[in-house]
Coordinates of C-alpha atoms in Angstrom, one line a residue:
Chain U
M9 CA 0.2 0.2 0.2
S10 CA 1.3 3.3 -0.8
V11 CA 0.5 7.2 0.7
V12 CA 1.3 10.2 0.0
E13 CA 1.6 13.4 2.5
V14 CA 0.0 16.2 2.5
V15 CA 3.1 19.1 2.6
S16 CA 1.6 22.0 2.1
A17 CA -2.2 22.5 1.2
Q18 CA -3.7 26.4 0.6
G19 CA -7.9 27.1 -1.1
T20 CA -9.8 24.0 -1.9
V21 CA -8.3 21.7 -2.7
T22 CA -9.8 18.5 -2.8
V23 CA -10.4 14.7 -2.7
Q24 CA -13.5 13.6 -5.4
D25 CA -14.8 11.8 -7.4
S26 CA -18.0 11.1 -9.4
G27 CA -19.7 12.3 -6.3
R28 CA -23.0 10.8 -4.1
P29 CA -26.1 10.2 -6.5
G30 CA -29.9 9.7 -4.7
W31 CA -29.4 11.4 -1.5
L32 CA -31.8 14.5 -3.1
A33 CA -34.3 13.7 -1.1
Q34 CA -32.0 14.4 2.2
G35 CA -31.1 17.3 1.2
I36 CA -27.7 16.5 -0.7
S37 CA -27.5 17.2 -3.6
R38 CA -24.7 14.5 -5.9
G39 CA -21.0 16.7 -5.5
G40 CA -18.4 15.5 -6.9
A41 CA -15.6 16.3 -9.9
A42 CA -16.2 20.2 -10.6
D43 CA -14.5 18.9 -14.2
P44 CA -15.7 15.4 -15.0
I45 CA -14.6 15.5 -18.3
A46 CA -11.3 15.6 -16.6
M47 CA -12.2 12.7 -14.2
A48 CA -12.6 10.6 -17.5
E49 CA -9.2 12.1 -19.3
G50 CA -6.9 11.2 -15.9
A51 CA -8.5 7.5 -16.5
A52 CA -7.5 7.2 -19.6
L53 CA -4.2 9.1 -19.2
L54 CA -3.6 6.3 -16.3
G55 CA -5.8 3.0 -17.5
Q56 CA -7.8 3.1 -15.2
D57 CA -11.4 3.1 -14.0
A58 CA -13.0 7.8 -14.1
D59 CA -14.6 6.3 -10.3
L60 CA -11.7 6.8 -9.0
A61 CA -10.8 9.2 -6.9
A62 CA -8.2 12.6 -7.5
I63 CA -7.3 15.3 -6.2
E64 CA -8.9 18.6 -7.5
L65 CA -7.5 22.3 -6.5
M66 CA -9.4 25.0 -7.3
S67 CA -7.4 27.9 -7.1
G68 CA -5.4 26.2 -3.9
S69 CA -1.5 25.2 -4.5
L70 CA -0.1 22.3 -3.0
K71 CA 3.3 19.8 -2.6
L72 CA 2.6 15.8 -2.2
R73 CA 5.8 13.3 -0.8
C74 CA 5.2 10.3 -2.5
E75 CA 6.4 7.8 -0.5
R76 CA 6.7 5.6 -2.9
A77 CA 7.8 5.5 -6.8
C78 CA 3.8 6.1 -7.7
R79 CA 1.7 7.0 -11.5
I80 CA 0.6 10.1 -11.6
A81 CA -1.6 12.5 -14.6
L82 CA -2.6 15.8 -14.3
T83 CA -5.2 17.0 -16.0
G84 CA -8.4 20.3 -16.4
A85 CA -7.2 23.2 -16.3
P86 CA -3.3 23.5 -17.3
M87 CA -1.2 25.2 -13.7
R88 CA 2.2 24.6 -12.9
A89 CA 3.6 21.1 -11.7
R90 CA 7.1 20.6 -10.1
L91 CA 8.8 17.7 -9.8
E92 CA 11.5 18.3 -7.0
G93 CA 13.8 16.0 -4.9
A94 CA 14.8 12.8 -6.4
G95 CA 17.6 13.6 -8.8
G96 CA 16.5 17.9 -8.8
G97 CA 13.9 20.1 -9.9
R98 CA 11.6 19.4 -13.7
G99 CA 8.5 21.0 -14.8
L100 CA 5.3 18.0 -15.0
A101 CA 3.7 18.5 -18.8
W102 CA 0.2 19.3 -18.1
H103 CA -2.6 16.8 -19.7
G104 CA -0.1 14.2 -19.9
S105 CA 1.3 11.2 -17.3
H106 CA 4.3 10.7 -15.0
L107 CA 6.1 8.5 -12.9
V108 CA 7.3 9.6 -10.2
P109 CA 10.2 8.3 -8.0
A110 CA 9.5 7.2 -4.8
G111 CA 10.6 10.6 -1.9
A112 CA 10.1 13.0 -4.6
V113 CA 7.8 15.4 -4.2
I114 CA 4.6 17.1 -6.8
G115 CA 4.3 21.0 -6.6
I116 CA 1.4 22.4 -8.6
T117 CA 0.6 26.2 -8.0
P118 CA -2.6 28.0 -10.1
G119 CA -2.4 28.5 -13.5
P120 CA -3.1 31.9 -15.2
A121 CA -6.6 30.8 -16.4
G122 CA -8.1 29.4 -13.1
G123 CA -10.4 26.8 -13.6
F124 CA -10.1 23.8 -12.1
G125 CA -6.6 21.1 -12.3
Y126 CA -7.4 17.5 -11.7
L127 CA -3.7 15.6 -10.0
H128 CA -4.6 11.7 -10.4
F129 CA -2.6 8.7 -9.2
G130 CA -2.5 5.2 -10.4
G131 CA -4.5 2.5 -7.9
G132 CA -6.6 7.1 -7.8
I133 CA -7.1 7.9 -3.7
E134 CA -8.6 5.8 -1.2
S135 CA -9.1 8.3 1.6
E136 CA -12.0 7.5 4.0
E137 CA -15.9 7.2 2.2
W138 CA -19.5 9.0 3.5
L139 CA -22.3 7.8 2.3
G140 CA -21.0 5.5 -0.3
A141 CA -18.2 8.0 -2.3
R142 CA -15.1 10.3 -1.0
S143 CA -15.8 13.3 -2.4
A144 CA -15.2 16.1 0.0
H145 CA -18.7 17.7 -0.1
L146 CA -17.4 21.3 1.3
A147 CA -21.6 22.9 1.5
A148 CA -22.5 20.2 2.5
G149 CA -20.0 20.2 5.5
I150 CA -18.3 16.6 4.5
G151 CA -14.6 15.8 4.8
G152 CA -12.6 19.1 3.5
P153 CA -10.4 20.9 2.6
L154 CA -6.4 19.0 2.3
Q155 CA -4.5 19.7 5.2
E156 CA -1.0 20.3 6.4
G157 CA 0.3 16.4 7.4
E158 CA -2.8 14.2 5.9
K159 CA -1.9 11.2 4.6
L160 CA -3.7 9.9 1.9
R161 CA -3.6 5.9 0.6
L162 CA -4.1 4.8 -3.1
G163 CA -5.1 1.7 -4.0
E164 CA -3.2 -1.0 -5.8
D165 CA -2.2 0.3 -9.2
R166 CA -2.3 -2.4 -12.1
G167 CA -1.6 0.2 -15.0
S168 CA 2.5 0.2 -16.0
T169 CA 2.7 2.4 -19.0
V170 CA 3.3 6.8 -18.4
D171 CA 4.7 10.0 -20.4
L172 CA 1.6 9.9 -22.5
V173 CA -0.2 12.8 -23.2
I174 CA -3.6 13.8 -23.8
D175 CA -5.3 16.4 -26.6
P176 CA -8.2 17.3 -24.1
L177 CA -11.8 17.7 -24.9
P178 CA -12.4 21.3 -26.0
R179 CA -14.2 22.7 -23.1
L180 CA -11.2 25.3 -21.4
E181 CA -11.7 28.6 -23.2
G182 CA -15.0 29.4 -22.4
G183 CA -17.9 29.6 -25.5
E184 CA -21.4 28.8 -25.9
I185 CA -23.4 26.5 -23.6
R186 CA -26.5 24.0 -24.5
A187 CA -29.4 23.9 -22.6
V188 CA -32.7 22.7 -22.1
E189 CA -36.0 24.1 -20.6
S190 CA -35.8 24.4 -16.8
L191 CA -39.5 23.5 -15.0
Q192 CA -39.5 26.6 -15.1
T193 CA -38.8 28.3 -18.2
R194 CA -42.4 29.1 -18.9
L195 CA -42.8 31.4 -16.7
Y196 CA -40.3 34.0 -18.6
P197 CA -41.8 36.3 -21.4
P198 CA -40.6 34.1 -25.0
E199 CA -38.6 38.0 -25.7
Q200 CA -36.7 36.9 -22.2
V201 CA -35.6 33.4 -23.0
A202 CA -34.7 34.9 -26.5
R203 CA -32.6 38.0 -25.0
L204 CA -31.4 35.2 -23.1
Q205 CA -29.6 33.7 -25.7
Q206 CA -28.1 36.7 -27.5
V207 CA -26.5 38.0 -24.6
E208 CA -23.0 37.2 -24.2
F209 CA -22.3 36.8 -20.7
R210 CA -18.7 37.0 -19.4
R211 CA -17.7 33.7 -16.5
D212 CA -17.7 36.3 -13.0
S213 CA -14.3 35.9 -11.2
H214 CA -17.3 34.5 -7.9
G215 CA -17.9 31.2 -8.9
N216 CA -17.2 27.5 -7.1
R217 CA -18.2 24.4 -6.5
M218 CA -21.7 25.8 -5.3
G219 CA -22.4 27.7 -8.5
V220 CA -21.0 30.2 -10.6
R221 CA -22.3 34.4 -11.0
L222 CA -22.8 34.5 -15.0
D223 CA -21.5 38.9 -15.9
L224 CA -24.6 40.2 -17.1
D225 CA -21.6 42.7 -18.6
G226 CA -23.9 45.5 -18.6
A227 CA -27.5 43.8 -20.6
E228 CA -30.3 43.8 -19.0
G229 CA -31.0 41.3 -16.2
F230 CA -34.4 38.6 -16.4
A231 CA -37.6 38.3 -14.0
A232 CA -40.4 36.0 -14.2
P233 CA -43.4 38.0 -13.6
G234 CA -44.4 36.7 -9.9
G235 CA -41.2 34.7 -9.8
L236 CA -40.3 35.5 -6.9
N237 CA -43.3 34.5 -5.1
I238 CA -43.0 30.8 -6.2
L239 CA -43.2 27.7 -4.1
S240 CA -39.3 26.3 -4.2
E241 CA -38.5 23.0 -5.2
I242 CA -36.2 20.5 -5.9
V243 CA -33.0 22.5 -7.8
Q244 CA -30.4 20.6 -9.9
P245 CA -27.3 20.7 -11.0
G246 CA -26.9 22.6 -14.9
D247 CA -30.1 24.9 -13.6
I248 CA -29.7 28.0 -14.5
Q249 CA -31.6 30.1 -11.3
V250 CA -32.2 34.2 -11.5
T251 CA -31.5 35.6 -8.3
G252 CA -33.4 39.1 -7.2
D253 CA -31.4 41.1 -9.2
G254 CA -32.3 39.7 -11.9
T255 CA -28.7 38.1 -12.3
P256 CA -28.6 34.2 -13.6
F257 CA -26.6 31.6 -12.3
V258 CA -25.2 28.3 -12.9
L259 CA -25.8 25.9 -10.2
M260 CA -22.6 23.2 -10.3
A261 CA -22.2 20.8 -7.8
E262 CA -22.7 21.3 -4.7
C263 CA -25.7 23.2 -5.5
Q264 CA -28.1 23.2 -2.5
T265 CA -31.0 20.7 -3.0
T266 CA -34.0 23.0 -3.0
G267 CA -34.7 26.5 -4.2
G268 CA -37.6 29.5 -4.1
Y269 CA -35.8 31.9 -7.2
P270 CA -36.7 30.5 -10.9
R271 CA -34.8 28.2 -12.9
I272 CA -34.9 30.0 -16.6
A273 CA -32.7 27.2 -18.2
T274 CA -30.5 23.6 -17.8
V275 CA -27.3 23.1 -19.0
L276 CA -26.4 20.2 -20.5
P277 CA -24.8 18.2 -18.6
C278 CA -21.2 17.7 -21.1
D279 CA -21.2 21.5 -21.0
L280 CA -21.3 22.4 -17.4
P281 CA -17.1 21.9 -17.8
I282 CA -17.0 24.7 -20.1
V283 CA -18.6 27.0 -17.0
A284 CA -17.2 25.6 -14.5
Q285 CA -13.7 26.3 -16.1
A286 CA -13.8 29.5 -18.2
P287 CA -11.7 32.0 -17.3
P288 CA -13.5 34.3 -15.3
G289 CA -13.9 37.5 -17.9
T290 CA -14.9 35.1 -20.9
G291 CA -17.1 34.9 -23.3
L292 CA -20.4 32.4 -22.3
R293 CA -23.0 32.3 -24.4
I294 CA -26.1 30.1 -23.2
R295 CA -27.8 27.8 -26.3
L296 CA -31.8 26.4 -25.3
I297 CA -31.8 23.6 -27.5
E298 CA -35.1 20.6 -27.7
R299 CA -34.8 18.3 -25.5
D300 CA -34.2 15.3 -28.3
A301 CA -31.5 16.9 -29.9
A302 CA -30.1 17.5 -26.0
L303 CA -29.9 13.1 -26.2
R304 CA -28.6 12.7 -29.4
I305 CA -25.7 15.1 -27.2
M306 CA -25.8 13.0 -24.6
Q307 CA -25.0 10.2 -26.4
A308 CA -23.0 11.4 -28.4
H309 CA -20.8 12.4 -25.1
A310 CA -20.3 9.3 -23.8
A311 CA -19.1 8.2 -26.8
E312 CA -16.3 10.6 -27.2
L313 CA -15.5 9.8 -23.4
G314 CA -16.0 6.2 -23.9
D315 CA -13.5 6.7 -27.1
L316 CA -10.4 9.4 -25.2
R317 CA -7.6 6.4 -26.1
G318 CA -8.5 8.0 -29.5
R319 CA -6.7 10.2 -27.7
I320 CA -3.7 9.6 -26.9
G321 CA -0.3 10.0 -27.7
P322 CA 3.6 9.2 -26.5
R323 CA 4.5 12.6 -25.1
R324 CA 6.9 14.0 -28.1
R325 CA 9.7 15.6 -26.3
D326 CA 11.8 14.6 -22.5
P327 CA 10.8 17.2 -20.9
A328 CA 13.9 17.4 -19.5
Q329 CA 13.9 19.0 -22.2
M330 CA 11.8 21.2 -22.4
A331 CA 13.0 25.3 -21.2
D332 CA 8.8 26.5 -20.3
L333 CA 6.1 23.3 -20.1
L334 CA 3.6 25.2 -19.7
S335 CA 3.6 27.7 -22.5
F336 CA 4.1 24.4 -24.6
N337 CA 0.5 23.5 -23.3
L338 CA -1.0 26.5 -23.3
I339 CA 0.3 27.2 -26.8
S340 CA -1.4 23.6 -27.5
G341 CA -4.8 25.0 -26.3
V342 CA -5.1 28.1 -28.4
V343 CA -4.0 26.2 -31.6
D344 CA -6.9 24.1 -31.0
A345 CA -9.3 26.8 -30.0
A346 CA -8.6 28.7 -33.3
R347 CA -9.4 24.9 -35.3
P348 CA -12.9 23.6 -33.7
D349 CA -13.0 22.0 -37.0
H350 CA -9.9 19.5 -35.4
F351 CA -12.1 18.4 -33.8
P352 CA -15.0 17.3 -35.6
D353 CA -17.2 15.5 -33.5
H354 CA -17.2 19.0 -30.5
V355 CA -18.5 21.1 -34.2
H356 CA -21.8 22.1 -33.3
H357 CA -24.1 20.9 -36.3
P358 CA -27.1 22.9 -37.0
E359 CA -29.2 19.1 -37.7
E360 CA -28.8 19.0 -33.3
I361 CA -31.4 21.6 -33.4
S362 CA -34.4 19.7 -34.1
Chain G
M1 CA -58.5 29.0 -18.8
T2 CA -55.6 29.1 -18.4
E3 CA -55.7 27.5 -15.3
P4 CA -52.8 24.7 -15.2
A5 CA -54.6 21.4 -14.0
F6 CA -53.4 19.9 -11.1
P7 CA -52.0 17.2 -11.0
R8 CA -49.3 18.0 -13.0
I9 CA -46.7 16.5 -14.9
A10 CA -43.7 18.5 -16.7
F11 CA -39.9 17.8 -17.3
S12 CA -37.0 19.4 -14.9
G13 CA -33.8 19.7 -17.5
L14 CA -32.7 16.4 -19.1
D15 CA -33.3 13.4 -16.2
G16 CA -36.4 14.6 -14.1
L17 CA -39.7 14.3 -14.0
V18 CA -41.5 17.0 -11.4
V19 CA -45.5 16.6 -10.5
S20 CA -46.8 19.0 -9.3
F21 CA -50.2 18.8 -7.0
S22 CA -49.9 22.5 -6.4
E23 CA -49.5 26.4 -7.5
K24 CA -49.4 26.9 -3.5
F25 CA -49.2 24.9 -0.2
D26 CA -51.3 22.7 1.0
D27 CA -51.5 19.9 3.4
T28 CA -53.4 17.7 1.0
A29 CA -50.9 18.6 -1.9
N30 CA -48.2 17.8 0.5
R31 CA -49.4 14.4 1.4
A32 CA -49.5 13.4 -1.7
A33 CA -46.2 14.4 -2.5
L34 CA -45.5 12.4 -0.5
S35 CA -47.5 9.4 -1.0
L36 CA -46.0 9.4 -4.6
R37 CA -42.9 9.3 -4.2
A38 CA -43.3 6.4 -0.9
E39 CA -45.3 5.2 -4.1
I40 CA -42.8 4.4 -6.8
E41 CA -40.4 3.6 -4.4
R42 CA -42.2 0.7 -3.9
G43 CA -42.4 -0.3 -7.9
A44 CA -38.2 -0.2 -8.0
W45 CA -38.9 1.3 -11.6
P46 CA -36.7 0.6 -13.5
G47 CA -35.1 3.3 -15.0
V48 CA -35.6 6.1 -12.5
V49 CA -32.5 7.1 -10.4
E50 CA -33.1 8.2 -7.8
T51 CA -37.1 10.3 -6.5
A52 CA -37.4 12.9 -4.1
S53 CA -40.5 15.1 -2.9
S54 CA -40.4 19.0 -1.4
L55 CA -43.7 20.8 -0.3
V56 CA -46.3 20.4 -3.0
S57 CA -44.8 17.9 -5.6
T58 CA -41.9 15.2 -6.3
L59 CA -39.3 14.5 -8.4
I60 CA -38.0 11.3 -10.7
R61 CA -35.2 11.3 -11.4
F62 CA -34.2 8.7 -14.4
D63 CA -31.2 7.5 -16.7
P64 CA -32.1 9.5 -20.4
A65 CA -29.9 6.6 -21.5
D66 CA -31.3 3.5 -20.1
V67 CA -35.2 5.5 -20.8
R68 CA -38.1 6.6 -22.8
P69 CA -38.7 9.7 -21.5
E70 CA -41.9 10.3 -22.6
A71 CA -42.5 6.6 -21.6
L72 CA -41.7 7.6 -18.5
R73 CA -44.0 9.9 -18.3
D74 CA -47.2 7.7 -19.3
Q75 CA -46.4 5.4 -16.7
L76 CA -46.6 8.7 -14.1
A77 CA -49.8 9.5 -16.0
E78 CA -51.6 6.6 -14.7
M79 CA -51.1 6.0 -12.1
L80 CA -52.3 9.6 -11.2
A81 CA -55.5 8.9 -13.4
A82 CA -55.9 5.8 -10.7
R83 CA -56.4 7.2 -8.0
D84 CA -57.4 10.6 -5.5
W85 CA -54.0 11.6 -5.0
Q86 CA -55.2 14.2 -2.2
K87 CA -56.8 12.0 -0.6
A88 CA -53.1 9.6 0.1
D89 CA -52.5 8.1 3.6
L90 CA -48.4 9.3 5.3
P91 CA -45.8 7.5 5.5
R92 CA -46.3 4.1 6.8
D93 CA -42.7 4.2 8.2
R94 CA -43.0 8.0 9.2
R95 CA -42.1 8.1 13.5
C96 CA -43.3 10.8 16.2
L97 CA -40.0 12.9 18.1
T98 CA -40.5 15.5 20.5
I99 CA -38.0 17.8 20.8
P100 CA -36.7 19.7 23.5
A101 CA -36.9 23.5 22.1
C102 CA -35.8 26.9 24.3
F103 CA -37.4 30.3 22.8
D104 CA -36.1 31.9 26.2
P105 CA -34.4 35.3 23.9
E106 CA -30.9 34.9 25.0
V107 CA -30.8 32.5 22.3
A108 CA -34.1 32.9 20.6
P109 CA -33.8 36.8 20.0
Q110 CA -36.7 37.7 17.1
I111 CA -39.5 35.2 20.3
D112 CA -41.3 38.1 21.6
E113 CA -41.3 40.1 17.4
A114 CA -42.6 37.5 16.2
A115 CA -45.3 36.8 19.1
E116 CA -45.8 40.6 18.6
A117 CA -46.5 40.5 14.6
A118 CA -48.3 37.4 15.1
G119 CA -50.8 39.2 17.3
F120 CA -49.8 36.7 20.6
R121 CA -50.7 38.4 24.1
D122 CA -47.6 37.8 25.0
R123 CA -44.2 35.4 24.1
D124 CA -45.8 32.7 27.2
A125 CA -48.6 32.5 24.9
A126 CA -47.3 31.9 21.4
I127 CA -45.0 29.1 23.3
A128 CA -48.1 27.8 24.1
S129 CA -49.3 27.9 20.4
I130 CA -46.4 26.8 18.9
C131 CA -45.3 23.4 21.6
D132 CA -49.1 22.4 21.1
A133 CA -49.3 22.4 17.9
E134 CA -49.4 18.5 15.6
L135 CA -45.9 19.5 13.5
R136 CA -44.5 17.2 10.6
V137 CA -41.5 17.0 8.2
L138 CA -42.9 18.6 4.8
T139 CA -40.0 18.0 2.9
I140 CA -36.4 18.3 3.7
G141 CA -34.1 20.5 1.3
F142 CA -31.5 23.1 0.6
A143 CA -29.0 21.2 3.0
P144 CA -28.5 17.9 4.2
G145 CA -31.5 16.7 6.7
Q146 CA -32.7 19.8 7.0
P147 CA -36.2 20.0 7.2
Y148 CA -38.7 21.9 6.3
I149 CA -42.0 21.5 9.2
G150 CA -46.0 22.3 8.8
Q151 CA -48.0 24.2 9.8
L152 CA -48.7 25.9 12.0
P153 CA -51.6 27.4 12.9
E154 CA -53.2 29.9 10.5
I155 CA -51.7 33.1 12.9
W156 CA -48.9 32.2 12.1
D157 CA -48.8 33.4 8.4
L158 CA -45.7 36.6 8.1
S159 CA -43.9 36.5 6.0
R160 CA -40.3 36.4 5.3
Q161 CA -38.2 39.3 6.6
R162 CA -36.8 41.8 3.7
N163 CA -33.5 41.2 6.0
L164 CA -31.5 38.4 6.1
N165 CA -30.3 37.6 9.6
P166 CA -26.2 37.8 9.0
R167 CA -26.5 34.4 11.2
V168 CA -28.4 32.1 12.7
P169 CA -26.8 28.4 14.8
V170 CA -27.1 25.3 13.4
G171 CA -30.4 24.1 15.6
S172 CA -32.4 26.9 15.3
L173 CA -36.0 27.5 14.4
G174 CA -37.1 29.3 11.7
L175 CA -40.2 30.4 11.4
A176 CA -42.4 32.3 8.2
I177 CA -45.5 31.5 6.3
R178 CA -46.0 28.8 8.9
Q179 CA -43.8 27.3 9.0
F180 CA -40.7 26.0 10.6
V181 CA -37.1 25.4 9.3
L182 CA -34.9 23.8 11.3
F183 CA -31.5 24.3 10.3
A184 CA -28.4 21.9 9.3
V185 CA -25.8 24.3 9.2
E186 CA -24.6 28.1 10.2
T187 CA -26.6 30.3 7.5
Q188 CA -27.9 33.5 6.4
T189 CA -32.0 33.4 6.6
G190 CA -34.9 35.8 6.1
W191 CA -36.7 33.7 8.4
R192 CA -36.8 34.8 12.4
H193 CA -35.0 32.9 14.6
V194 CA -37.8 31.3 17.3
G195 CA -36.0 29.0 19.0
Q196 CA -33.3 27.2 19.7
T197 CA -32.5 23.4 19.8
A198 CA -29.4 20.9 20.5
M199 CA -30.4 18.9 17.3
R200 CA -27.4 18.3 14.4
L201 CA -29.8 17.0 11.7
F202 CA -26.8 15.6 9.2
Q203 CA -23.8 13.3 11.0
P204 CA -21.8 12.3 8.3
E205 CA -20.0 9.7 10.5
A206 CA -22.4 8.6 11.9
K207 CA -24.1 4.9 11.0
D208 CA -27.3 6.4 10.1
P209 CA -26.6 10.6 8.9
F210 CA -30.1 11.6 9.0
L211 CA -32.0 12.8 12.3
L212 CA -35.3 13.2 10.9
R213 CA -37.0 12.1 7.1
P214 CA -40.3 13.2 5.4
G215 CA -43.4 12.8 6.9
D216 CA -42.1 12.8 10.1
S217 CA -45.1 14.1 12.9
L218 CA -43.3 16.4 15.4
R219 CA -43.5 18.1 18.2
F220 CA -41.7 20.8 20.7
E221 CA -41.5 20.3 24.2
P222 CA -40.1 23.6 26.2
V223 CA -36.9 23.9 28.1
S224 CA -35.2 26.4 29.7
P225 CA -32.2 27.5 28.8
A226 CA -30.3 26.0 31.3
R227 CA -31.6 22.4 30.2
L228 CA -30.7 22.9 26.8
Q229 CA -26.5 23.3 27.0
P230 CA -26.2 19.9 28.2
L231 CA -28.5 18.3 25.5
W232 CA -25.8 19.1 23.1
D233 CA -24.2 16.6 24.1
D234 CA -26.6 13.8 23.0
P235 CA -26.1 13.4 19.2
R236 CA -30.3 13.4 19.3
G237 CA -30.6 17.0 20.9
G238 CA -32.7 15.1 23.4
A239 CA -35.1 14.4 21.3
V240 CA -38.0 11.5 22.1
I241 CA -38.0 8.9 19.1
G242 CA -41.1 7.0 19.2
A243 CA -43.7 5.7 16.0
A244 CA -45.8 8.0 14.6
E245 CA -49.8 7.6 15.8

């Protein structure tokens, strides 16, 4: 059994897995990783199950000492990662897998764009389970952020492959988020639902695991007539809740389970990572689609996740010779964004709208 | 003409169907929501991932990859048409709890203000009204294990405050619109802080982490601040739990 020890942790650095569905009736939202795509990418890089727990960093920094040699993968929003000790320091490529020698220290600090970064271990993290999951749920008081001196047990690693890189599914630069009607969309005048899809929202800097505020960027707010007097209803991640001042919030993994503010639409689960990972200030546009089209998109997304191995290849350059690993990765991301046709499966074809 | 018929079935997001029994809160609609949820749970419908009830509605969450949503909706409609849900009984496994609560302004700073707003002659009359009321858990939500409790006599139909209480502690009783919220977490709220219990409604490390269930019957028993204090050592906050009826 292998153990990693937290040398230092700052900010919201937590253990996350796919969350604990099934407790809505008791007031607990599903929780789990804010970017499930990153969880799937990490699992694909390490050749293991996507349900295994990993470490999520939300604008935090972390140093971990690995007792024994272990495999890791880094996914999600690019951050600065370095390996210290055991033969000198070197950078670690993001969106990649690595072998960490025994006794080495992994150091991760936030990248320039913000967002959620993930550190995965071969065999996954086997921390304590509460109600069937290892995910910390900060809003519910389940678990908490990692603390200095904390020791995390790793599961048995059955794989051995390292030094791979993944071409991440595009989601790290904002853009269009697709949504379907919510229970309360029809409370809003059609003009407002139309306008919701015309505003270029900005990702507000105030966002966390519970929700992300969409900055109206000067546009008029939204309001349903009588919307402040409706009964509380169950809410779910992805719901776009409009508060009293007309500002939409996209509810995330750790949202409350009931709410009295009306919801104007619900973001598709596969597009929620776009909201989670959009750097503050980035543009986000909402587009409502029909349920049938949404279900087809979700099927295509499931196929994409099942096919992540096709986006993985060997790391072309020796990391020890790379002067600036972070800029290498950022450039690759920018190139991808400028050439969306590079990802034919993700382009939103007009026939998706029925 | 535009008045929607109840019960009403509507989609919520991609994976939810919501059955609403009323536009506004009423006791029979709450019973209907609780009862419908219990019935679906008993039926263990294929493709249904989880169910939950709120004040007057029931959510059925399904796996859209596994079930055709329209077929599930039709199945629900059939079930709704089969009987009068407004006359439903309360869940069979519900329990009855007697919960010590302190209404002294020392720990319940808004009791006098609420009593006056409701038109009681003094604090004791207000406390008697609260403690004589047959209450039950209407729904659990917002935070883990946090109950909405009702329904209080009509005299307690007070609106929520415009100004929020910056912080109410765990176990506090908030009052508005003939209901209580018994707070599971420390929070800011528009509900008036009129009572204090020693209840810790959610204990993630416990074998049974939730103290209350929707449908449970409740009664508050007034205690002094001195008697409340040691109850914090009891995970149930001194509540006596028995079978309902």
